[in-house]
Amino acid sequence: MKRFYAEVAVGPTDGGAWRLLLDGRPIRTQLGAPQEVPTSALAEMLAGEWRKQGEEIDPASFVWRDMADYAIDVIAGDRADTIASLIGYSQTDTLCHRADPADALFARQEELWEPLVCACEAKHGLRLPRVSGIVHQSQPPETTERIATLLEEKDEFVLAALQTLTALSASLVVGLAALEDGADPEALFAASNCEQDWQAELWGWDSEAEKARDMRQQAFTMAMEFAHAAQATG
């Protein structure tokens, strides 16, 4: 598609949200709803995607726009489904399922994962049982209830980012940690990718696997940036 606009701007709405303007006209989501976001920081991020387009528009480059549209078009209409999906990740959280203590990988998991799990428990008032080997243990009912309450407090934009973060890391613990100020996306992604990185250290990287890892890490970082902009104040 040819570029059809010259000026990209950001402005407030009457309701206190923010919107993107192309040649003075507000844009809509892919399903036709007004594309209004909660912060000027997030609106500026979306504007940046439009500003960097050349003579030809690259649809694949609108990662943040697509995440905002998903929040508005999908999550806002059915928050319960998204929250249920995220709770599901907590039941099988990668960081709570360790190798057998006799396995050398166990020590690496303890080093990278235990501080994150402990921090999550302390900050959010949770109890997250750790298990080793192939035995599965569901989270206690009170933990599930507390997680549901935490997620209900998030708006649809943070939930959209959290869904991506959690899916990429297979860990709600990592997803929640990524929402915190000062969170290190590289360190968090490395923690979630601990097992693959461990195997690569032992046997070497396959070029396609390494490329896929880089792409997942980039997607993780962009989702984290989206979440932080959605939570920005001022």
C-alpha atoms as a printed R data frame, in Angstrom:
    type eleno elety resid chain resno       x       y      z
1   ATOM     1    CA   MET     A     1   0.000   0.000  0.000
2   ATOM     2    CA   LYS     A     2   1.220   3.474 -0.896
3   ATOM     3    CA   ARG     A     3   1.675   5.979  1.905
4   ATOM     4    CA   PHE     A     4  -1.507   8.088  1.938
5   ATOM     5    CA   TYR     A     5  -0.709  10.718  4.581
6   ATOM     6    CA   ALA     A     6   1.872  13.431  5.205
7   ATOM     7    CA   GLU     A     7   1.487  14.500  8.838
8   ATOM     8    CA   VAL     A     8   1.335  12.306 11.942
9   ATOM     9    CA   ALA     A     9   0.231  13.896 15.202
10  ATOM    10    CA   VAL     A    10  -1.016  12.912 18.646
11  ATOM    11    CA   GLY     A    11  -3.806  14.607 20.564
12  ATOM    12    CA   PRO     A    12  -6.089  14.149 23.587
13  ATOM    13    CA   THR     A    13  -9.714  13.126 23.353
14  ATOM    14    CA   ASP     A    14 -12.571  14.762 25.240
15  ATOM    15    CA   GLY     A    15 -12.687  11.729 27.526
16  ATOM    16    CA   GLY     A    16  -9.074  11.989 28.668
17  ATOM    17    CA   ALA     A    17  -7.628   9.334 26.373
18  ATOM    18    CA   TRP     A    18  -5.154   9.893 23.541
19  ATOM    19    CA   ARG     A    19  -5.442   9.293 19.824
20  ATOM    20    CA   LEU     A    20  -3.349   9.324 16.700
21  ATOM    21    CA   LEU     A    21  -4.122  11.742 13.860
22  ATOM    22    CA   LEU     A    22  -3.106  11.257 10.233
23  ATOM    23    CA   ASP     A    23  -3.386  14.582  8.426
24  ATOM    24    CA   GLY     A    24  -5.661  15.714 11.231
25  ATOM    25    CA   ARG     A    25  -8.012  12.740 11.024
26  ATOM    26    CA   PRO     A    26  -8.269  10.206 13.884
27  ATOM    27    CA   ILE     A    27  -7.690   6.620 12.875
28  ATOM    28    CA   ARG     A    28  -9.673   3.533 13.783
29  ATOM    29    CA   THR     A    29  -8.768   0.007 14.751
30  ATOM    30    CA   GLN     A    30  -8.780  -2.784 12.227
31  ATOM    31    CA   LEU     A    31 -12.370  -3.619 13.259
32  ATOM    32    CA   GLY     A    32 -13.508  -0.007 13.008
33  ATOM    33    CA   ALA     A    33 -13.489   1.177 16.635
34  ATOM    34    CA   PRO     A    34 -11.900   4.522 17.586
35  ATOM    35    CA   GLN     A    35  -8.242   3.851 18.351
36  ATOM    36    CA   GLU     A    36  -7.925   5.598 21.707
37  ATOM    37    CA   VAL     A    37  -5.171   4.713 24.168
38  ATOM    38    CA   PRO     A    38  -4.706   5.615 27.849
39  ATOM    39    CA   THR     A    39  -1.449   7.584 27.764
40  ATOM    40    CA   SER     A    40   0.358  10.091 25.583
41  ATOM    41    CA   ALA     A    41   3.464   7.887 25.780
42  ATOM    42    CA   LEU     A    42   1.636   5.008 24.134
43  ATOM    43    CA   ALA     A    43   0.080   7.282 21.528
44  ATOM    44    CA   GLU     A    44   3.551   8.588 20.647
45  ATOM    45    CA   MET     A    45   4.816   5.029 20.230
46  ATOM    46    CA   LEU     A    46   2.000   4.291 17.808
47  ATOM    47    CA   ALA     A    47   2.709   7.545 15.985
48  ATOM    48    CA   GLY     A    48   6.339   6.521 15.620
49  ATOM    49    CA   GLU     A    49   5.342   3.436 13.652
50  ATOM    50    CA   TRP     A    50   3.424   5.615 11.177
51  ATOM    51    CA   ARG     A    51   6.165   8.244 10.956
52  ATOM    52    CA   LYS     A    52   8.866   5.763  9.986
53  ATOM    53    CA   GLN     A    53   6.948   4.430  6.979
54  ATOM    54    CA   GLY     A    54   8.422   5.143  3.578
55  ATOM    55    CA   GLU     A    55   6.607   5.523  0.278
56  ATOM    56    CA   GLU     A    56   5.283   1.994  0.745
57  ATOM    57    CA   ILE     A    57   3.567   1.054  4.024
58  ATOM    58    CA   ASP     A    58   4.867  -2.148  5.608
59  ATOM    59    CA   PRO     A    59   1.958  -3.781  7.510
60  ATOM    60    CA   ALA     A    60   4.336  -6.104  9.386
61  ATOM    61    CA   SER     A    61   6.037  -3.132 11.050
62  ATOM    62    CA   PHE     A    62   2.927  -2.108 13.046
63  ATOM    63    CA   VAL     A    63   3.581  -4.339 16.052
64  ATOM    64    CA   TRP     A    64   2.378  -1.815 18.640
65  ATOM    65    CA   ARG     A    65  -0.619  -0.741 16.564
66  ATOM    66    CA   ASP     A    66  -1.708  -4.372 16.289
67  ATOM    67    CA   MET     A    67  -1.340  -4.821 20.049
68  ATOM    68    CA   ALA     A    68  -3.423  -1.687 20.710
69  ATOM    69    CA   ASP     A    69  -6.082  -2.817 18.245
70  ATOM    70    CA   TYR     A    70  -6.192  -6.252 19.894
71  ATOM    71    CA   ALA     A    71  -6.689  -4.612 23.280
72  ATOM    72    CA   ILE     A    72  -9.576  -2.518 21.963
73  ATOM    73    CA   ASP     A    73 -11.206  -4.949 19.535
74  ATOM    74    CA   VAL     A    74 -10.806  -8.207 21.467
75  ATOM    75    CA   ILE     A    75  -9.828  -7.855 25.111
76  ATOM    76    CA   ALA     A    76 -12.077  -4.918 25.999
77  ATOM    77    CA   GLY     A    77 -15.094  -6.958 24.918
78  ATOM    78    CA   ASP     A    78 -14.135 -10.130 26.772
79  ATOM    79    CA   ARG     A    79 -11.676  -9.476 29.570
80  ATOM    80    CA   ALA     A    80 -12.699 -12.694 31.320
81  ATOM    81    CA   ASP     A    81 -11.364 -14.853 28.499
82  ATOM    82    CA   THR     A    82  -7.964 -13.145 28.556
83  ATOM    83    CA   ILE     A    83  -7.739 -13.333 32.340
84  ATOM    84    CA   ALA     A    84  -8.673 -17.028 32.275
85  ATOM    85    CA   SER     A    85  -5.926 -17.656 29.724
86  ATOM    86    CA   LEU     A    86  -3.346 -15.903 31.885
87  ATOM    87    CA   ILE     A    87  -4.460 -17.808 34.974
88  ATOM    88    CA   GLY     A    88  -3.956 -20.971 32.952
89  ATOM    89    CA   TYR     A    89  -0.297 -20.084 32.467
90  ATOM    90    CA   SER     A    90   0.083 -19.723 36.223
91  ATOM    91    CA   GLN     A    91  -0.983 -23.334 36.671
92  ATOM    92    CA   THR     A    92   1.933 -24.585 34.586
93  ATOM    93    CA   ASP     A    93   4.385 -21.720 35.086
94  ATOM    94    CA   THR     A    94   7.787 -22.711 33.730
95  ATOM    95    CA   LEU     A    95   9.603 -21.080 36.645
96  ATOM    96    CA   CYS     A    96   7.788 -23.283 39.164
97  ATOM    97    CA   HIS     A    97   8.637 -26.558 37.404
98  ATOM    98    CA   ARG     A    98  12.280 -27.499 37.904
99  ATOM    99    CA   ALA     A    99  14.478 -30.344 36.756
100 ATOM   100    CA   ASP     A   100  15.319 -33.164 39.120
101 ATOM   101    CA   PRO     A   101  17.724 -31.887 41.805
102 ATOM   102    CA   ALA     A   102  20.268 -34.469 40.614
103 ATOM   103    CA   ASP     A   103  20.278 -32.879 37.166
104 ATOM   104    CA   ALA     A   104  22.929 -30.200 36.556
105 ATOM   105    CA   LEU     A   105  20.239 -27.983 34.991
106 ATOM   106    CA   PHE     A   106  18.508 -27.713 38.374
107 ATOM   107    CA   ALA     A   107  21.236 -25.441 39.772
108 ATOM   108    CA   ARG     A   108  20.919 -23.064 36.803
109 ATOM   109    CA   GLN     A   109  17.155 -22.947 37.216
110 ATOM   110    CA   GLU     A   110  17.495 -22.222 40.926
111 ATOM   111    CA   GLU     A   111  19.946 -19.399 40.175
112 ATOM   112    CA   LEU     A   112  17.799 -17.704 37.525
113 ATOM   113    CA   TRP     A   113  14.286 -18.595 38.595
114 ATOM   114    CA   GLU     A   114  14.144 -18.633 42.377
115 ATOM   115    CA   PRO     A   115  14.804 -14.864 42.825
116 ATOM   116    CA   LEU     A   116  12.023 -14.062 40.359
117 ATOM   117    CA   VAL     A   117   9.524 -16.414 41.996
118 ATOM   118    CA   CYS     A   118  10.383 -15.126 45.483
119 ATOM   119    CA   ALA     A   119  10.017 -11.517 44.325
120 ATOM   120    CA   CYS     A   120   6.626 -12.281 42.768
121 ATOM   121    CA   GLU     A   121   5.414 -13.928 45.963
122 ATOM   122    CA   ALA     A   122   6.588 -11.037 48.120
123 ATOM   123    CA   LYS     A   123   5.191  -8.271 45.925
124 ATOM   124    CA   HIS     A   124   1.823  -9.801 45.147
125 ATOM   125    CA   GLY     A   125   1.126 -11.836 48.280
126 ATOM   126    CA   LEU     A   126   1.198 -15.198 46.525
127 ATOM   127    CA   ARG     A   127   2.294 -18.714 47.359
128 ATOM   128    CA   LEU     A   128   3.760 -20.494 44.351
129 ATOM   129    CA   PRO     A   129   4.743 -24.136 45.008
130 ATOM   130    CA   ARG     A   130   7.829 -25.392 43.192
131 ATOM   131    CA   VAL     A   131   7.963 -28.949 41.880
132 ATOM   132    CA   SER     A   132  10.754 -31.032 40.369
133 ATOM   133    CA   GLY     A   133  10.688 -33.725 37.752
134 ATOM   134    CA   ILE     A   134   7.522 -34.636 35.852
135 ATOM   135    CA   VAL     A   135   5.085 -34.331 38.744
136 ATOM   136    CA   HIS     A   136   2.452 -31.624 38.218
137 ATOM   137    CA   GLN     A   137   1.047 -29.607 41.088
138 ATOM   138    CA   SER     A   138  -1.694 -27.043 40.598
139 ATOM   139    CA   GLN     A   139  -1.523 -23.708 42.342
140 ATOM   140    CA   PRO     A   140  -3.511 -23.423 45.604
141 ATOM   141    CA   PRO     A   141  -7.036 -21.983 45.194
142 ATOM   142    CA   GLU     A   142  -6.080 -18.886 47.192
143 ATOM   143    CA   THR     A   143  -3.201 -18.240 44.788
144 ATOM   144    CA   THR     A   144  -5.504 -18.517 41.780
145 ATOM   145    CA   GLU     A   145  -7.970 -16.132 43.411
146 ATOM   146    CA   ARG     A   146  -5.223 -13.615 44.176
147 ATOM   147    CA   ILE     A   147  -3.897 -13.786 40.611
148 ATOM   148    CA   ALA     A   148  -7.399 -13.201 39.253
149 ATOM   149    CA   THR     A   149  -7.725 -10.102 41.438
150 ATOM   150    CA   LEU     A   150  -4.347  -8.791 40.251
151 ATOM   151    CA   LEU     A   151  -5.293  -9.265 36.615
152 ATOM   152    CA   GLU     A   152  -8.695  -7.632 37.044
153 ATOM   153    CA   GLU     A   153  -6.845  -4.476 38.107
154 ATOM   154    CA   LYS     A   154  -5.042  -4.233 34.745
155 ATOM   155    CA   ASP     A   155  -6.576  -2.360 31.827
156 ATOM   156    CA   GLU     A   156  -6.988  -3.984 28.424
157 ATOM   157    CA   PHE     A   157  -3.746  -2.507 27.073
158 ATOM   158    CA   VAL     A   158  -1.609  -3.913 29.876
159 ATOM   159    CA   LEU     A   159  -3.438  -7.222 29.554
160 ATOM   160    CA   ALA     A   160  -2.673  -7.325 25.827
161 ATOM   161    CA   ALA     A   161   1.031  -6.837 26.508
162 ATOM   162    CA   LEU     A   162   0.971  -9.267 29.430
163 ATOM   163    CA   GLN     A   163  -0.619 -11.932 27.267
164 ATOM   164    CA   THR     A   164   2.248 -11.648 24.777
165 ATOM   165    CA   LEU     A   165   4.909 -11.536 27.489
166 ATOM   166    CA   THR     A   166   3.474 -14.569 29.255
167 ATOM   167    CA   ALA     A   167   3.039 -16.608 26.082
168 ATOM   168    CA   LEU     A   168   6.607 -15.921 24.927
169 ATOM   169    CA   SER     A   169   8.077 -16.817 28.313
170 ATOM   170    CA   ALA     A   170   5.581 -19.574 29.251
171 ATOM   171    CA   SER     A   171   5.526 -17.849 32.636
172 ATOM   172    CA   LEU     A   172   3.110 -15.467 34.310
173 ATOM   173    CA   VAL     A   173   5.839 -14.800 36.889
174 ATOM   174    CA   VAL     A   174   8.075 -13.448 34.129
175 ATOM   175    CA   GLY     A   175   5.177 -11.555 32.549
176 ATOM   176    CA   LEU     A   176   4.333  -9.786 35.798
177 ATOM   177    CA   ALA     A   177   8.007  -9.010 36.450
178 ATOM   178    CA   ALA     A   178   8.237  -7.393 33.018
179 ATOM   179    CA   LEU     A   179   5.590  -4.838 34.025
180 ATOM   180    CA   GLU     A   180   7.762  -3.465 36.828
181 ATOM   181    CA   ASP     A   181   9.740  -0.218 36.508
182 ATOM   182    CA   GLY     A   182  13.393  -0.922 35.771
183 ATOM   183    CA   ALA     A   183  12.750  -4.467 34.573
184 ATOM   184    CA   ASP     A   184  15.511  -5.835 32.320
185 ATOM   185    CA   PRO     A   185  13.975  -7.441 29.223
186 ATOM   186    CA   GLU     A   186  17.153  -9.275 28.261
187 ATOM   187    CA   ALA     A   187  17.581 -10.813 31.717
188 ATOM   188    CA   LEU     A   188  13.913 -11.782 31.985
189 ATOM   189    CA   PHE     A   189  13.869 -13.374 28.565
190 ATOM   190    CA   ALA     A   190  17.100 -15.227 29.326
191 ATOM   191    CA   ALA     A   191  15.536 -16.593 32.500
192 ATOM   192    CA   SER     A   192  12.490 -17.840 30.621
193 ATOM   193    CA   ASN     A   193  14.722 -19.350 27.924
194 ATOM   194    CA   CYS     A   194  16.988 -21.002 30.470
195 ATOM   195    CA   GLU     A   195  16.474 -24.585 29.315
196 ATOM   196    CA   GLN     A   196  17.066 -23.898 25.620
197 ATOM   197    CA   ASP     A   197  20.136 -21.787 26.413
198 ATOM   198    CA   TRP     A   198  21.441 -24.570 28.654
199 ATOM   199    CA   GLN     A   199  21.137 -27.111 25.849
200 ATOM   200    CA   ALA     A   200  22.824 -24.694 23.431
201 ATOM   201    CA   GLU     A   201  25.755 -24.295 25.826
202 ATOM   202    CA   LEU     A   202  26.171 -28.067 25.869
203 ATOM   203    CA   TRP     A   203  25.632 -28.848 22.196
204 ATOM   204    CA   GLY     A   204  25.923 -25.530 20.329
205 ATOM   205    CA   TRP     A   205  23.355 -23.336 18.620
206 ATOM   206    CA   ASP     A   206  21.520 -24.293 15.466
207 ATOM   207    CA   SER     A   207  21.388 -21.189 13.255
208 ATOM   208    CA   GLU     A   208  17.617 -21.382 12.776
209 ATOM   209    CA   ALA     A   209  17.031 -21.898 16.490
210 ATOM   210    CA   GLU     A   210  19.242 -18.920 17.309
211 ATOM   211    CA   LYS     A   211  17.370 -16.761 14.796
212 ATOM   212    CA   ALA     A   212  14.041 -17.838 16.307
213 ATOM   213    CA   ARG     A   213  15.327 -17.000 19.793
214 ATOM   214    CA   ASP     A   214  16.337 -13.506 18.657
215 ATOM   215    CA   MET     A   215  12.911 -12.932 17.128
216 ATOM   216    CA   ARG     A   216  11.136 -14.031 20.311
217 ATOM   217    CA   GLN     A   217  13.359 -11.813 22.417
218 ATOM   218    CA   GLN     A   218  12.610  -8.831 20.187
219 ATOM   219    CA   ALA     A   219   8.871  -9.504 20.447
220 ATOM   220    CA   PHE     A   220   9.215  -9.822 24.228
221 ATOM   221    CA   THR     A   221  11.052  -6.496 24.457
222 ATOM   222    CA   MET     A   222   8.486  -4.704 22.300
223 ATOM   223    CA   ALA     A   223   5.592  -6.053 24.366
224 ATOM   224    CA   MET     A   224   7.372  -4.879 27.519
225 ATOM   225    CA   GLU     A   225   7.841  -1.399 26.037
226 ATOM   226    CA   PHE     A   226   4.139  -1.315 25.133
227 ATOM   227    CA   ALA     A   227   3.157  -2.254 28.691
228 ATOM   228    CA   HIS     A   228   5.375   0.404 30.228
229 ATOM   229    CA   ALA     A   229   4.023   3.090 27.896
230 ATOM   230    CA   ALA     A   230   0.453   2.010 28.709
231 ATOM   231    CA   GLN     A   231   1.223   2.420 32.422
232 ATOM   232    CA   ALA     A   232   3.122   5.698 32.065
233 ATOM   233    CA   THR     A   233   2.052   8.676 34.129
234 ATOM   234    CA   GLY     A   234   2.468  12.356 33.382
